[in-house]
Amino acid sequence: MRLDKFLKVSRLIKRRTVANEACDAGRVLVNGKVAKASLNVKEGDVIEIHFGTRTVKAEVLDVQETVRKEEAKELYRFL
C-alpha cells in the first residue's frame, strides 16, 4: 500500500492530500530515510512523522485497504 494512503487509513494523518504534502516536504521518514508518498509500506516498517516541533514514531503492524475508525489504532504501534 502507498505511504500516503496508509497514513490516511491508519488515521495518523487525517487527509491523503495532507499526507502527500508532508511526504513532499520531507517530513516523513520510513526506516530512517526520507520517503516519497508512493513508497510501498509493509508490516514491520517504522514511520516517523515530524509535526513542527513534535515527532511521532510508529511501527506498522498491519496493512489493510479499509478499516473502521475504532480499529484504525490496530494498524500501528507507537514507539
Short mmCIF file of N, CA, C and O in Angstrom, two decimals:
data_model
loop_
_atom_site.label_atom_id
_atom_site.label_comp_id
_atom_site.label_asym_id
_atom_site.label_seq_id
_atom_site.Cartn_x
_atom_site.Cartn_y
_atom_site.Cartn_z
N MET A 1 0.85 -1.17 0.00
CA MET A 1 0.00 0.00 0.00
C MET A 1 0.90 1.24 0.00
O MET A 1 1.93 1.27 0.67
N ARG A 2 0.46 2.27 -0.71
CA ARG A 2 1.21 3.52 -0.77
C ARG A 2 1.28 4.17 0.61
O ARG A 2 0.37 4.03 1.42
N LEU A 3 2.38 4.86 0.87
CA LEU A 3 2.59 5.51 2.17
C LEU A 3 1.50 6.53 2.47
O LEU A 3 0.94 6.54 3.56
N ASP A 4 1.16 7.39 1.51
CA ASP A 4 0.15 8.42 1.77
C ASP A 4 -1.21 7.81 2.08
O ASP A 4 -1.93 8.27 2.96
N LYS A 5 -1.54 6.71 1.42
CA LYS A 5 -2.82 6.05 1.68
C LYS A 5 -2.80 5.38 3.06
O LYS A 5 -3.79 5.43 3.79
N PHE A 6 -1.68 4.76 3.44
CA PHE A 6 -1.59 4.14 4.76
C PHE A 6 -1.75 5.17 5.87
O PHE A 6 -2.43 4.92 6.85
N LEU A 7 -1.11 6.33 5.70
CA LEU A 7 -1.21 7.37 6.72
C LEU A 7 -2.66 7.82 6.90
O LEU A 7 -3.10 8.09 8.00
N LYS A 8 -3.42 7.86 5.81
CA LYS A 8 -4.83 8.24 5.87
C LYS A 8 -5.67 7.14 6.50
O LYS A 8 -6.46 7.37 7.40
N VAL A 9 -5.51 5.90 6.02
CA VAL A 9 -6.31 4.77 6.52
C VAL A 9 -6.05 4.53 8.00
O VAL A 9 -6.98 4.28 8.77
N SER A 10 -4.80 4.66 8.43
CA SER A 10 -4.46 4.45 9.84
C SER A 10 -4.81 5.65 10.70
O SER A 10 -4.73 5.59 11.92
N ARG A 11 -5.18 6.74 10.06
CA ARG A 11 -5.55 8.00 10.72
C ARG A 11 -4.40 8.64 11.49
O ARG A 11 -4.61 9.37 12.44
N LEU A 12 -3.16 8.36 11.07
CA LEU A 12 -2.02 9.09 11.60
C LEU A 12 -2.05 10.52 11.06
O LEU A 12 -1.66 11.46 11.74
N ILE A 13 -2.52 10.67 9.81
CA ILE A 13 -2.78 11.97 9.20
C ILE A 13 -4.19 11.90 8.62
O ILE A 13 -4.55 10.91 7.99
N LYS A 14 -4.99 12.94 8.85
CA LYS A 14 -6.42 12.87 8.53
C LYS A 14 -6.74 12.78 7.04
O LYS A 14 -7.67 12.09 6.65
N ARG A 15 -6.00 13.53 6.20
CA ARG A 15 -6.33 13.56 4.77
C ARG A 15 -5.16 13.09 3.94
O ARG A 15 -4.01 13.36 4.26
N ARG A 16 -5.47 12.44 2.82
CA ARG A 16 -4.43 11.90 1.95
C ARG A 16 -3.62 13.03 1.31
O ARG A 16 -2.42 12.91 1.13
N THR A 17 -4.28 14.14 0.97
CA THR A 17 -3.54 15.26 0.36
C THR A 17 -2.55 15.86 1.36
O THR A 17 -1.44 16.24 0.97
N VAL A 18 -2.93 15.93 2.63
CA VAL A 18 -2.02 16.44 3.67
C VAL A 18 -0.85 15.47 3.84
O VAL A 18 0.31 15.89 3.99
N ALA A 19 -1.13 14.18 3.79
CA ALA A 19 -0.08 13.16 3.88
C ALA A 19 0.88 13.29 2.70
O ALA A 19 2.10 13.19 2.86
N ASN A 20 0.32 13.52 1.52
CA ASN A 20 1.11 13.70 0.31
C ASN A 20 2.03 14.91 0.44
O ASN A 20 3.22 14.84 0.10
N GLU A 21 1.49 16.02 0.94
CA GLU A 21 2.28 17.24 1.11
C GLU A 21 3.38 17.06 2.14
O GLU A 21 4.49 17.56 1.97
N ALA A 22 3.09 16.32 3.22
CA ALA A 22 4.10 16.06 4.26
C ALA A 22 5.25 15.24 3.68
O ALA A 22 6.42 15.49 3.98
N CYS A 23 4.92 14.28 2.84
CA CYS A 23 5.96 13.45 2.20
C CYS A 23 6.80 14.30 1.25
O CYS A 23 8.03 14.19 1.23
N ASP A 24 6.15 15.16 0.47
CA ASP A 24 6.87 16.02 -0.48
C ASP A 24 7.81 16.99 0.24
O ASP A 24 8.86 17.34 -0.28
N ALA A 25 7.40 17.43 1.44
CA ALA A 25 8.21 18.38 2.22
C ALA A 25 9.35 17.68 2.96
O ALA A 25 10.16 18.34 3.60
N GLY A 26 9.41 16.35 2.91
CA GLY A 26 10.48 15.60 3.59
C GLY A 26 10.27 15.44 5.07
O GLY A 26 11.22 15.19 5.81
N ARG A 27 9.02 15.56 5.54
CA ARG A 27 8.73 15.43 6.97
C ARG A 27 8.36 14.01 7.38
O ARG A 27 8.06 13.78 8.55
N VAL A 28 8.35 13.06 6.43
CA VAL A 28 8.01 11.68 6.74
C VAL A 28 9.21 10.79 6.42
O VAL A 28 9.73 10.83 5.30
N LEU A 29 9.63 10.01 7.41
CA LEU A 29 10.73 9.08 7.21
C LEU A 29 10.22 7.66 7.42
O LEU A 29 9.41 7.42 8.31
N VAL A 30 10.70 6.74 6.59
CA VAL A 30 10.38 5.33 6.76
C VAL A 30 11.71 4.59 6.90
O VAL A 30 12.57 4.68 6.02
N ASN A 31 11.86 3.90 8.02
CA ASN A 31 13.09 3.18 8.35
C ASN A 31 14.31 4.11 8.29
O ASN A 31 15.37 3.72 7.80
N GLY A 32 14.14 5.35 8.75
CA GLY A 32 15.25 6.29 8.83
C GLY A 32 15.57 7.04 7.56
O GLY A 32 16.50 7.84 7.54
N LYS A 33 14.83 6.84 6.49
CA LYS A 33 15.10 7.52 5.21
C LYS A 33 13.89 8.36 4.81
O LYS A 33 12.76 7.94 5.01
N VAL A 34 14.15 9.53 4.22
CA VAL A 34 13.06 10.38 3.73
C VAL A 34 12.30 9.60 2.68
O VAL A 34 12.90 8.98 1.79
N ALA A 35 10.96 9.59 2.78
CA ALA A 35 10.14 8.74 1.90
C ALA A 35 9.22 9.57 1.03
O ALA A 35 8.71 10.60 1.45
N LYS A 36 9.03 9.09 -0.19
CA LYS A 36 8.04 9.68 -1.09
C LYS A 36 6.68 9.09 -0.78
O LYS A 36 6.57 8.02 -0.19
N ALA A 37 5.63 9.78 -1.23
CA ALA A 37 4.26 9.33 -0.98
C ALA A 37 3.96 7.99 -1.64
O ALA A 37 3.12 7.23 -1.19
N SER A 38 4.69 7.68 -2.72
CA SER A 38 4.42 6.45 -3.47
C SER A 38 5.15 5.22 -2.92
O SER A 38 4.97 4.12 -3.44
N LEU A 39 5.93 5.39 -1.84
CA LEU A 39 6.66 4.27 -1.25
C LEU A 39 5.70 3.18 -0.79
O LEU A 39 4.65 3.47 -0.22
N ASN A 40 6.05 1.94 -1.05
CA ASN A 40 5.21 0.81 -0.66
C ASN A 40 5.49 0.45 0.80
O ASN A 40 6.61 0.09 1.15
N VAL A 41 4.46 0.56 1.64
CA VAL A 41 4.59 0.27 3.08
C VAL A 41 4.25 -1.18 3.34
O VAL A 41 3.31 -1.72 2.78
N LYS A 42 5.05 -1.84 4.22
CA LYS A 42 4.77 -3.22 4.59
C LYS A 42 4.89 -3.37 6.10
O LYS A 42 5.36 -2.46 6.78
N GLU A 43 4.44 -4.49 6.62
CA GLU A 43 4.50 -4.74 8.06
C GLU A 43 5.94 -4.69 8.54
O GLU A 43 6.84 -5.19 7.88
N GLY A 44 6.15 -4.10 9.71
CA GLY A 44 7.49 -4.01 10.29
C GLY A 44 8.20 -2.70 9.99
O GLY A 44 9.21 -2.39 10.62
N ASP A 45 7.71 -1.90 9.04
CA ASP A 45 8.31 -0.61 8.74
C ASP A 45 8.10 0.35 9.90
O ASP A 45 7.07 0.31 10.57
N VAL A 46 9.06 1.23 10.12
CA VAL A 46 8.95 2.25 11.16
C VAL A 46 8.77 3.59 10.46
O VAL A 46 9.62 4.03 9.69
N ILE A 47 7.64 4.25 10.75
CA ILE A 47 7.31 5.54 10.14
C ILE A 47 7.53 6.63 11.18
O ILE A 47 7.07 6.51 12.32
N GLU A 48 8.23 7.68 10.77
CA GLU A 48 8.49 8.82 11.64
C GLU A 48 7.94 10.07 10.96
O GLU A 48 8.31 10.37 9.83
N ILE A 49 7.05 10.80 11.65
CA ILE A 49 6.43 11.99 11.08
C ILE A 49 6.79 13.19 11.95
O ILE A 49 6.61 13.14 13.17
N HIS A 50 7.27 14.27 11.31
CA HIS A 50 7.63 15.49 12.03
C HIS A 50 6.51 16.51 11.87
O HIS A 50 6.22 16.95 10.77
N PHE A 51 5.86 16.87 12.99
CA PHE A 51 4.82 17.90 13.04
C PHE A 51 5.40 19.10 13.78
O PHE A 51 5.32 19.17 15.00
N GLY A 52 6.00 20.03 13.07
CA GLY A 52 6.59 21.21 13.73
C GLY A 52 7.68 20.78 14.69
O GLY A 52 8.71 20.27 14.30
N THR A 53 7.44 20.98 16.00
CA THR A 53 8.45 20.60 16.99
C THR A 53 8.24 19.19 17.53
O THR A 53 9.09 18.65 18.22
N ARG A 54 7.09 18.59 17.20
CA ARG A 54 6.75 17.25 17.72
C ARG A 54 7.07 16.17 16.68
O ARG A 54 6.90 16.39 15.49
N THR A 55 7.49 15.02 17.14
CA THR A 55 7.77 13.89 16.26
C THR A 55 6.97 12.68 16.71
O THR A 55 6.93 12.36 17.89
N VAL A 56 6.33 12.02 15.75
CA VAL A 56 5.56 10.80 16.03
C VAL A 56 6.27 9.64 15.36
O VAL A 56 6.59 9.71 14.17
N LYS A 57 6.52 8.58 16.12
CA LYS A 57 7.20 7.40 15.59
C LYS A 57 6.29 6.20 15.80
O LYS A 57 5.84 5.95 16.92
N ALA A 58 6.01 5.45 14.72
CA ALA A 58 5.10 4.32 14.82
C ALA A 58 5.60 3.15 13.96
O ALA A 58 6.19 3.37 12.90
N GLU A 59 5.35 1.95 14.43
CA GLU A 59 5.69 0.73 13.68
C GLU A 59 4.43 0.20 13.04
O GLU A 59 3.38 0.11 13.67
N VAL A 60 4.53 -0.19 11.76
CA VAL A 60 3.39 -0.73 11.03
C VAL A 60 3.18 -2.18 11.48
O VAL A 60 4.08 -3.01 11.38
N LEU A 61 1.96 -2.48 11.98
CA LEU A 61 1.64 -3.84 12.42
C LEU A 61 0.82 -4.59 11.38
O LEU A 61 0.92 -5.80 11.27
N ASP A 62 -0.01 -3.86 10.63
CA ASP A 62 -0.90 -4.49 9.66
C ASP A 62 -1.20 -3.48 8.56
O ASP A 62 -1.20 -2.28 8.80
N VAL A 63 -1.43 -3.99 7.34
CA VAL A 63 -1.77 -3.13 6.21
C VAL A 63 -3.11 -3.59 5.65
O VAL A 63 -3.25 -4.75 5.25
N GLN A 64 -4.11 -2.70 5.70
CA GLN A 64 -5.44 -3.01 5.17
C GLN A 64 -5.93 -1.85 4.32
O GLN A 64 -5.63 -0.70 4.62
N GLU A 65 -6.70 -2.17 3.27
CA GLU A 65 -7.22 -1.14 2.37
C GLU A 65 -8.24 -0.25 3.07
O GLU A 65 -8.22 0.97 2.90
N THR A 66 -9.16 -0.84 3.80
CA THR A 66 -10.17 -0.07 4.53
C THR A 66 -10.27 -0.61 5.95
O THR A 66 -10.06 -1.80 6.18
N VAL A 67 -10.58 0.29 6.86
CA VAL A 67 -10.70 -0.12 8.26
C VAL A 67 -11.63 0.88 8.97
O VAL A 67 -11.68 2.05 8.61
N ARG A 68 -12.39 0.38 9.94
CA ARG A 68 -13.28 1.25 10.70
C ARG A 68 -12.47 2.12 11.65
O ARG A 68 -11.36 1.77 12.04
N LYS A 69 -13.04 3.25 12.02
CA LYS A 69 -12.35 4.22 12.86
C LYS A 69 -11.84 3.60 14.15
O LYS A 69 -10.71 3.87 14.58
N GLU A 70 -12.65 2.77 14.79
CA GLU A 70 -12.26 2.16 16.05
C GLU A 70 -11.09 1.18 15.89
O GLU A 70 -10.33 0.97 16.82
N GLU A 71 -10.98 0.57 14.73
CA GLU A 71 -9.93 -0.44 14.51
C GLU A 71 -8.66 0.14 13.89
O GLU A 71 -7.67 -0.57 13.73
N ALA A 72 -8.66 1.42 13.57
CA ALA A 72 -7.50 2.04 12.92
C ALA A 72 -6.26 1.99 13.80
O ALA A 72 -5.15 1.87 13.30
N LYS A 73 -6.43 2.06 15.11
CA LYS A 73 -5.29 2.04 16.04
C LYS A 73 -4.55 0.71 16.03
O LYS A 73 -3.42 0.63 16.49
N GLU A 74 -5.21 -0.34 15.53
CA GLU A 74 -4.58 -1.67 15.50
C GLU A 74 -3.62 -1.83 14.32
O GLU A 74 -2.93 -2.84 14.23
N LEU A 75 -3.55 -0.85 13.43
CA LEU A 75 -2.67 -0.94 12.27
C LEU A 75 -1.23 -0.55 12.60
O LEU A 75 -0.32 -0.85 11.86
N TYR A 76 -1.04 0.15 13.72
CA TYR A 76 0.29 0.61 14.09
C TYR A 76 0.46 0.59 15.61
O TYR A 76 -0.49 0.43 16.35
N ARG A 77 1.74 0.75 16.01
CA ARG A 77 2.09 0.81 17.44
C ARG A 77 3.07 1.95 17.62
O ARG A 77 4.07 2.03 16.91
N PHE A 78 2.78 2.85 18.56
CA PHE A 78 3.68 3.96 18.82
C PHE A 78 4.96 3.46 19.47
O PHE A 78 4.94 2.57 20.30
N LEU A 79 6.08 4.08 19.10
CA LEU A 79 7.38 3.73 19.67
C LEU A 79 7.91 4.86 20.52
O LEU A 79 7.56 5.98 20.37
#
